[in-house]
């Protein structure tokens, strides 16, 4: 019989692998690769995700790597934009191609009827390797060749057919720019062997385990990974609900009594998006609160973790040179002094030139 692992022990194991029990001194490249990337739908909020995990992290530590093309932002897991290393970009994309294809075919398949997809991919690649383009620009250019088809669908068709990276200055700290793309191969200038499903599962468990087959499928967007998981030499556990969980045999699993510090998480942090059963970090009350306050666009609030689980959310407002971080407690936060101190440290990171203030509010923030 597989040993039972408690929800709290799962929490501590995952937080440890996410560098959220203690910040690491590992490099940005090492951390991003270990995590299998950070979801980076927004241009800048993911910087807070690295600040939460890396001791002494500064924005330029990652912005410089984007500029030097050692990090890139590309649609990967769940067909969402992720910040990944150059090597993982090239290795993961062929394996996860089907995820974007599934999504795009459902949304744009009918509007692309009559278009030879190989020709569309080749035409899109040629245009984007000549110069980076937004999807609007790309669609208009492609419509000159396929005038009877929707330009938006043509552009999105290229997005699913060709690995595309968003190019700087988009994503650089403190800067903005058009959402322009070029091909990953053109931008990076080298090739890497594609990752296998087994390698992807092992990478996932190293960052998010112990976990079920459904968990890894939720994170990746892939399906039918059961046989892959069963073929691997993995440790097995049973959770409190009787589900089978898998893990790397030698992975650290800290005691469930290990202290977990307050963390102020960013809006798209994969900690909350990478398990089918998210109860290891989202409490029942937290789940109910999130259901009531998540907007139509599906964006999570910026969550406060207390003792490793959801306890509130946080916002920052700026008025007349003063940045105020407000801690919205969903229930009384027993370690408010620690939360306020973490908030002050975060303000030093987010707004180093401003005056700083901390406020506390009851109930979730509602925009």
CSV table of C-alpha atoms in Angstrom, one decimal:
chain,number,residue,atom,x,y,z
A,1,UNK,CA,0.0,0.0,0.0
A,2,UNK,CA,1.3,3.5,-0.9
A,3,UNK,CA,2.1,5.7,2.1
A,4,UNK,CA,-0.4,8.5,2.8
A,5,UNK,CA,0.8,12.1,2.5
A,6,UNK,CA,-1.1,14.9,4.1
A,7,UNK,CA,-2.3,18.0,2.5
A,8,UNK,CA,0.0,20.1,4.7
A,9,UNK,CA,3.0,17.9,3.8
A,10,UNK,CA,2.1,18.4,0.1
A,11,UNK,CA,2.1,22.1,0.7
A,12,UNK,CA,5.5,22.1,2.3
A,13,UNK,CA,7.0,19.9,-0.5
A,14,UNK,CA,5.7,22.2,-3.2
A,15,UNK,CA,6.7,25.4,-1.5
A,16,UNK,CA,10.2,24.0,-1.0
A,17,UNK,CA,10.6,23.2,-4.7
A,18,UNK,CA,9.2,26.6,-5.6
A,19,UNK,CA,11.8,28.3,-3.5
A,20,UNK,CA,9.0,29.8,-1.3
A,21,UNK,CA,10.1,28.4,2.0
A,22,UNK,CA,13.4,30.2,1.7
A,23,UNK,CA,14.8,32.3,-1.1
A,24,UNK,CA,17.6,30.7,-3.1
A,25,UNK,CA,21.0,32.1,-4.2
A,26,UNK,CA,20.8,30.2,-7.5
A,27,UNK,CA,21.0,32.2,-10.7
A,28,UNK,CA,17.9,33.6,-12.6
A,29,UNK,CA,18.6,31.1,-15.4
A,30,UNK,CA,18.8,28.2,-13.0
A,31,UNK,CA,15.6,29.2,-11.2
A,32,UNK,CA,13.6,29.8,-14.4
A,33,UNK,CA,14.7,26.5,-15.8
A,34,UNK,CA,14.0,24.6,-12.6
A,35,UNK,CA,10.5,26.0,-12.4
A,36,UNK,CA,9.8,25.0,-16.1
A,37,UNK,CA,9.2,28.7,-16.7
A,38,UNK,CA,7.0,31.4,-15.1
A,39,UNK,CA,3.6,32.3,-16.6
A,40,UNK,CA,4.2,35.8,-18.0
A,41,UNK,CA,0.9,36.9,-19.5
A,42,UNK,CA,1.6,40.5,-18.3
A,43,UNK,CA,4.8,42.2,-19.3
A,44,UNK,CA,6.1,42.9,-15.8
A,45,UNK,CA,4.2,41.2,-12.9
A,46,UNK,CA,6.3,38.0,-13.2
A,47,UNK,CA,9.3,40.0,-11.9
A,48,UNK,CA,7.7,39.8,-8.4
A,49,UNK,CA,7.6,36.0,-8.9
A,50,UNK,CA,11.4,36.0,-9.2
A,51,UNK,CA,11.8,38.5,-6.3
A,52,UNK,CA,9.8,36.1,-4.1
A,53,UNK,CA,12.2,33.2,-4.9
A,54,UNK,CA,15.7,34.7,-5.4
A,55,UNK,CA,17.7,36.3,-2.7
A,56,UNK,CA,18.7,39.9,-3.6
A,57,UNK,CA,16.9,39.7,-7.0
A,58,UNK,CA,16.9,43.0,-9.0
A,59,UNK,CA,14.8,43.7,-12.1
A,60,UNK,CA,17.8,44.1,-14.3
A,61,UNK,CA,18.9,40.6,-13.4
A,62,UNK,CA,16.1,39.3,-15.6
A,63,UNK,CA,15.7,42.2,-18.0
A,64,UNK,CA,19.3,41.9,-19.1
A,65,UNK,CA,18.7,38.2,-19.9
A,66,UNK,CA,15.7,39.1,-22.0
A,67,UNK,CA,17.8,41.6,-23.9
A,68,UNK,CA,20.6,39.1,-24.4
A,69,UNK,CA,18.1,36.4,-25.6
A,70,UNK,CA,19.0,34.0,-22.8
A,71,UNK,CA,15.3,34.3,-21.6
A,72,UNK,CA,12.3,34.6,-23.9
A,73,UNK,CA,8.5,35.0,-23.6
A,74,UNK,CA,6.6,32.5,-25.7
A,75,UNK,CA,3.3,30.6,-25.6
A,76,UNK,CA,3.9,27.2,-24.1
A,77,UNK,CA,2.1,25.4,-21.2
A,78,UNK,CA,-1.7,25.8,-21.5
A,79,UNK,CA,-1.0,27.9,-24.6
A,80,UNK,CA,-0.2,30.8,-22.3
A,81,UNK,CA,2.8,33.1,-22.4
A,82,UNK,CA,5.7,31.8,-20.3
A,83,UNK,CA,9.1,33.2,-19.5
A,84,UNK,CA,11.5,30.4,-20.2
A,85,UNK,CA,15.2,29.9,-20.9
A,86,UNK,CA,16.3,29.9,-24.6
A,87,UNK,CA,17.0,26.1,-24.4
A,88,UNK,CA,13.6,25.3,-22.9
A,89,UNK,CA,11.9,27.4,-25.4
A,90,UNK,CA,13.3,25.3,-28.3
A,91,UNK,CA,13.0,22.0,-26.4
A,92,UNK,CA,9.4,22.4,-25.0
A,93,UNK,CA,7.7,24.0,-27.9
A,94,UNK,CA,7.6,21.0,-30.3
A,95,UNK,CA,6.1,18.8,-27.5
A,96,UNK,CA,3.5,21.5,-26.5
A,97,UNK,CA,2.7,22.4,-30.1
A,98,UNK,CA,-0.5,20.3,-29.9
A,99,UNK,CA,-1.8,22.4,-27.0
A,100,UNK,CA,-1.8,25.6,-29.0
A,101,UNK,CA,-3.1,23.8,-32.0
A,102,UNK,CA,-6.0,22.4,-30.1
A,103,UNK,CA,-6.9,25.9,-28.8
A,104,UNK,CA,-6.5,27.7,-32.1
A,105,UNK,CA,-8.3,25.1,-34.2
A,106,UNK,CA,-11.3,25.5,-31.9
A,107,UNK,CA,-11.3,29.3,-32.2
A,108,UNK,CA,-10.1,29.9,-35.8
A,109,UNK,CA,-10.4,26.6,-37.7
A,110,UNK,CA,-13.5,27.4,-39.6
A,111,UNK,CA,-12.2,30.9,-40.5
A,112,UNK,CA,-9.1,29.2,-42.0
A,113,UNK,CA,-10.9,26.8,-44.2
A,114,UNK,CA,-9.4,26.8,-47.7
A,115,UNK,CA,-6.0,28.0,-46.5
A,116,UNK,CA,-3.1,25.6,-47.0
A,117,UNK,CA,-1.6,25.6,-43.5
A,118,UNK,CA,1.9,24.7,-44.7
A,119,UNK,CA,1.8,27.8,-47.0
A,120,UNK,CA,0.5,29.9,-44.2
A,121,UNK,CA,3.3,28.9,-41.9
A,122,UNK,CA,5.9,29.5,-44.5
A,123,UNK,CA,4.5,32.9,-45.4
A,124,UNK,CA,4.2,33.9,-41.8
A,125,UNK,CA,7.7,32.8,-41.0
A,126,UNK,CA,9.1,34.8,-43.9
A,127,UNK,CA,7.3,37.9,-42.9
A,128,UNK,CA,8.3,37.7,-39.2
A,129,UNK,CA,11.9,36.8,-39.9
A,130,UNK,CA,12.2,39.9,-42.1
A,131,UNK,CA,11.1,42.1,-39.1
A,132,UNK,CA,9.1,41.5,-35.9
A,133,UNK,CA,5.4,42.3,-36.3
A,134,UNK,CA,2.3,42.5,-34.1
A,135,UNK,CA,-0.4,40.1,-34.9
A,136,UNK,CA,-2.5,43.0,-36.4
A,137,UNK,CA,0.4,43.8,-38.8
A,138,UNK,CA,1.0,40.2,-39.6
A,139,UNK,CA,-2.7,39.6,-40.3
A,140,UNK,CA,-2.9,42.6,-42.7
A,141,UNK,CA,0.2,41.4,-44.5
A,142,UNK,CA,-1.1,37.8,-44.9
A,143,UNK,CA,-4.5,39.1,-46.1
A,144,UNK,CA,-2.8,40.4,-49.2
A,145,UNK,CA,-2.2,36.8,-50.1
A,146,UNK,CA,-5.5,35.5,-48.7
A,147,UNK,CA,-7.9,38.5,-49.2
A,148,UNK,CA,-11.0,36.5,-48.6
A,149,UNK,CA,-10.0,35.3,-45.1
A,150,UNK,CA,-10.1,37.1,-41.7
A,151,UNK,CA,-6.7,38.8,-41.1
A,152,UNK,CA,-7.0,38.1,-37.3
A,153,UNK,CA,-7.5,34.3,-38.0
A,154,UNK,CA,-4.5,34.3,-40.4
A,155,UNK,CA,-2.3,35.9,-37.8
A,156,UNK,CA,-3.4,33.5,-35.0
A,157,UNK,CA,-3.0,30.6,-37.4
A,158,UNK,CA,0.7,31.4,-37.7
A,159,UNK,CA,0.9,31.7,-33.9
A,160,UNK,CA,-0.1,28.0,-33.6
A,161,UNK,CA,1.9,26.8,-36.5
A,162,UNK,CA,5.2,28.6,-35.9
A,163,UNK,CA,7.1,29.0,-32.6
A,164,UNK,CA,6.9,32.8,-31.9
A,165,UNK,CA,8.7,34.8,-29.2
A,166,UNK,CA,7.7,38.3,-28.0
A,167,UNK,CA,10.6,40.6,-28.6
A,168,UNK,CA,11.9,43.4,-26.3
A,169,UNK,CA,11.4,46.1,-25.3
A,170,UNK,CA,8.1,44.3,-24.4
A,171,UNK,CA,8.7,42.7,-21.1
A,172,UNK,CA,11.7,44.8,-20.0
A,173,UNK,CA,11.3,46.3,-16.5
A,174,UNK,CA,10.1,49.9,-16.6
A,175,UNK,CA,9.6,49.9,-20.4
A,176,UNK,CA,6.8,49.2,-22.8
A,177,UNK,CA,6.6,48.4,-26.5
A,178,UNK,CA,4.4,46.7,-29.1
A,179,UNK,CA,3.5,43.1,-28.7
A,180,UNK,CA,5.8,42.2,-31.6
A,181,UNK,CA,6.9,38.7,-32.5
A,182,UNK,CA,9.5,36.9,-34.5
A,183,UNK,CA,10.3,33.2,-34.9
A,184,UNK,CA,12.1,31.5,-32.0
A,185,UNK,CA,14.7,30.0,-34.4
A,186,UNK,CA,15.5,33.4,-35.9
A,187,UNK,CA,15.7,35.1,-32.5
A,188,UNK,CA,17.8,32.5,-30.8
A,189,UNK,CA,20.0,31.4,-33.7
A,190,UNK,CA,20.5,27.8,-32.5
A,191,UNK,CA,18.7,24.5,-32.3
A,192,UNK,CA,17.9,22.2,-29.4
A,193,UNK,CA,16.6,18.6,-29.3
A,194,UNK,CA,12.9,18.4,-28.5
A,195,UNK,CA,11.9,17.4,-25.0
A,196,UNK,CA,10.2,14.0,-24.6
A,197,UNK,CA,7.0,13.6,-22.6
A,198,UNK,CA,8.9,11.7,-19.9
A,199,UNK,CA,11.4,14.5,-19.5
A,200,UNK,CA,8.6,17.0,-19.2
A,201,UNK,CA,7.0,14.9,-16.5
A,202,UNK,CA,10.2,14.7,-14.5
A,203,UNK,CA,10.8,18.4,-14.8
A,204,UNK,CA,7.3,19.1,-13.6
A,205,UNK,CA,7.6,16.8,-10.5
A,206,UNK,CA,10.9,18.5,-9.6
A,207,UNK,CA,9.1,21.8,-9.4
A,208,UNK,CA,5.6,20.9,-8.4
A,209,UNK,CA,5.5,17.4,-7.0
A,210,UNK,CA,4.3,15.2,-5.5
A,211,UNK,CA,1.4,15.3,-8.0
A,212,UNK,CA,-1.1,13.2,-9.9
A,213,UNK,CA,-1.4,12.5,-13.6
A,214,UNK,CA,-4.2,15.1,-13.8
A,215,UNK,CA,-2.0,17.6,-12.1
A,216,UNK,CA,0.8,17.4,-14.7
A,217,UNK,CA,-1.8,17.5,-17.5
A,218,UNK,CA,-3.3,20.6,-15.9
A,219,UNK,CA,0.1,22.3,-15.9
A,220,UNK,CA,1.1,21.4,-19.3
A,221,UNK,CA,-2.1,21.3,-21.2
A,222,UNK,CA,-1.2,17.8,-22.6
A,223,UNK,CA,-3.5,14.8,-22.3
A,224,UNK,CA,-3.0,11.0,-22.0
A,225,UNK,CA,0.1,11.2,-19.8
A,226,UNK,CA,-0.9,8.3,-17.6
A,227,UNK,CA,1.1,5.7,-19.5
A,228,UNK,CA,4.1,8.1,-19.5
A,229,UNK,CA,3.9,8.5,-15.8
A,230,UNK,CA,3.5,4.8,-15.1
A,231,UNK,CA,6.5,4.0,-17.2
A,232,UNK,CA,8.8,6.0,-15.0
A,233,UNK,CA,10.6,4.9,-11.9
A,234,UNK,CA,8.8,7.1,-9.4
A,235,UNK,CA,7.8,7.1,-5.7
A,236,UNK,CA,4.1,6.7,-5.1
A,237,UNK,CA,1.9,8.2,-2.4
A,238,UNK,CA,-1.8,8.4,-1.7
A,239,UNK,CA,-3.3,11.8,-0.7
A,240,UNK,CA,-6.0,12.3,1.9
A,241,UNK,CA,-8.7,11.8,-0.8
A,242,UNK,CA,-7.3,8.5,-2.0
A,243,UNK,CA,-5.7,9.9,-5.2
A,244,UNK,CA,-2.4,8.4,-6.4
A,245,UNK,CA,0.4,10.9,-6.4
A,246,UNK,CA,3.9,10.4,-8.0
A,247,UNK,CA,7.2,12.0,-7.1
A,248,UNK,CA,10.9,11.8,-7.9
A,249,UNK,CA,12.4,9.1,-5.6
A,250,UNK,CA,15.1,11.3,-4.1
A,251,UNK,CA,13.1,14.5,-3.9
A,252,UNK,CA,13.1,16.5,-0.6
A,253,UNK,CA,9.8,16.4,1.2
A,254,UNK,CA,10.1,18.6,4.3
A,255,UNK,CA,8.2,18.0,7.5
A,256,UNK,CA,4.7,19.4,7.5
A,257,UNK,CA,5.8,21.4,10.6
A,258,UNK,CA,8.4,23.3,8.6
A,259,UNK,CA,7.6,27.1,9.0
A,260,UNK,CA,6.4,28.9,5.8
A,261,UNK,CA,7.0,32.6,5.7
A,262,UNK,CA,4.5,35.2,4.4
A,263,UNK,CA,4.8,35.6,0.6
A,264,UNK,CA,3.1,38.2,-1.6
A,265,UNK,CA,2.5,36.4,-4.9
A,266,UNK,CA,2.0,37.8,-8.3
A,267,UNK,CA,-1.2,37.5,-10.3
A,268,UNK,CA,-0.3,34.7,-12.7
A,269,UNK,CA,2.0,32.6,-10.4
A,270,UNK,CA,2.1,29.0,-11.5
A,271,UNK,CA,1.8,27.9,-7.9
A,272,UNK,CA,-1.9,28.4,-8.2
A,273,UNK,CA,-2.4,27.2,-11.8
A,274,UNK,CA,-0.4,24.0,-12.0
A,275,UNK,CA,-2.5,21.3,-10.2
A,276,UNK,CA,-5.9,19.9,-10.9
A,277,UNK,CA,-6.4,19.8,-7.1
A,278,UNK,CA,-5.2,23.2,-5.8
A,279,UNK,CA,-6.2,22.5,-2.2
A,280,UNK,CA,-2.5,22.2,-1.2
A,281,UNK,CA,-2.3,26.0,-1.4
A,282,UNK,CA,-5.8,27.3,-1.8
A,283,UNK,CA,-8.1,26.8,1.3
A,284,UNK,CA,-11.8,26.2,1.0
A,285,UNK,CA,-12.4,29.7,2.1
A,286,UNK,CA,-9.8,30.9,-0.4
A,287,UNK,CA,-11.4,29.0,-3.2
A,288,UNK,CA,-14.8,30.6,-2.5
A,289,UNK,CA,-13.3,34.0,-2.3
A,290,UNK,CA,-11.4,33.6,-5.6
A,291,UNK,CA,-14.6,32.4,-7.3
A,292,UNK,CA,-16.4,35.6,-6.2
A,293,UNK,CA,-13.6,38.1,-7.2
A,294,UNK,CA,-11.9,36.7,-10.2
A,295,UNK,CA,-12.8,38.8,-13.2
A,296,UNK,CA,-14.2,37.7,-16.6
A,297,UNK,CA,-10.7,37.6,-17.9
A,298,UNK,CA,-9.7,35.0,-15.4
A,299,UNK,CA,-7.0,37.0,-13.8
A,300,UNK,CA,-6.3,36.0,-10.2
A,301,UNK,CA,-5.7,38.7,-7.6
A,302,UNK,CA,-2.2,39.0,-6.1
A,303,UNK,CA,-2.5,36.5,-3.3
A,304,UNK,CA,-1.0,36.7,0.2
A,305,UNK,CA,0.3,33.3,1.5
A,306,UNK,CA,0.3,32.9,5.3
A,307,UNK,CA,1.5,29.6,6.6
A,308,UNK,CA,1.7,28.5,3.0
A,309,UNK,CA,-1.9,28.9,2.1
A,310,UNK,CA,-4.2,31.7,0.8
A,311,UNK,CA,-5.1,34.3,3.4
A,312,UNK,CA,-5.7,37.5,1.4
A,313,UNK,CA,-4.6,39.6,-1.6
A,314,UNK,CA,-2.5,42.7,-2.0
A,315,UNK,CA,-2.6,45.8,-4.2
A,316,UNK,CA,-0.4,48.8,-4.8
A,317,UNK,CA,-1.6,52.4,-5.5
A,318,UNK,CA,0.6,55.4,-6.2
A,319,UNK,CA,-0.4,59.0,-5.3
A,320,UNK,CA,1.9,62.1,-5.3
A,321,UNK,CA,5.1,60.1,-5.0
A,322,UNK,CA,3.8,57.7,-2.3
A,323,UNK,CA,3.3,54.0,-3.1
A,324,UNK,CA,0.9,52.3,-0.8
A,325,UNK,CA,0.7,48.5,-0.5
A,326,UNK,CA,-2.7,47.4,0.9
A,327,UNK,CA,-3.0,44.0,2.5
A,328,UNK,CA,-6.6,42.8,2.0
A,329,UNK,CA,-7.1,40.1,4.6
A,330,UNK,CA,-9.8,37.5,3.8
A,331,UNK,CA,-9.7,36.4,7.4
A,332,UNK,CA,-7.7,37.8,10.3
A,333,UNK,CA,-4.0,37.4,9.5
A,334,UNK,CA,-2.3,36.3,12.7
A,335,UNK,CA,1.2,37.4,11.6
A,336,UNK,CA,0.3,40.8,10.4
A,337,UNK,CA,3.6,42.3,11.5
A,338,UNK,CA,5.4,39.8,9.3
A,339,UNK,CA,3.1,40.5,6.4
A,340,UNK,CA,3.6,44.3,6.8
A,341,UNK,CA,7.4,43.9,6.9
A,342,UNK,CA,7.2,41.7,3.7
A,343,UNK,CA,5.1,44.4,2.1
A,344,UNK,CA,7.7,47.1,2.9
A,345,UNK,CA,10.4,45.0,1.3
A,346,UNK,CA,8.3,44.5,-1.8
A,347,UNK,CA,7.7,48.2,-2.1
A,348,UNK,CA,11.4,48.8,-2.0
A,349,UNK,CA,11.6,46.4,-5.0
A,350,UNK,CA,8.6,47.8,-6.9
A,351,UNK,CA,9.0,51.5,-6.2
A,352,UNK,CA,12.5,52.3,-4.9
A,353,UNK,CA,12.2,56.0,-5.6
A,354,UNK,CA,8.9,56.5,-3.8
A,355,UNK,CA,7.8,57.1,-0.3
A,356,UNK,CA,6.1,53.9,1.1
A,357,UNK,CA,3.1,53.2,3.1
A,358,UNK,CA,1.3,50.0,4.3
A,359,UNK,CA,-2.4,49.8,4.7
A,360,UNK,CA,-4.7,46.9,5.9
A,361,UNK,CA,-8.2,46.3,4.7
A,362,UNK,CA,-10.8,43.6,5.5
A,363,UNK,CA,-12.2,41.5,2.7
A,364,UNK,CA,-10.8,41.0,-0.8
A,365,UNK,CA,-10.0,43.8,-3.2
A,366,UNK,CA,-12.7,44.2,-5.9
A,367,UNK,CA,-11.9,46.3,-8.9
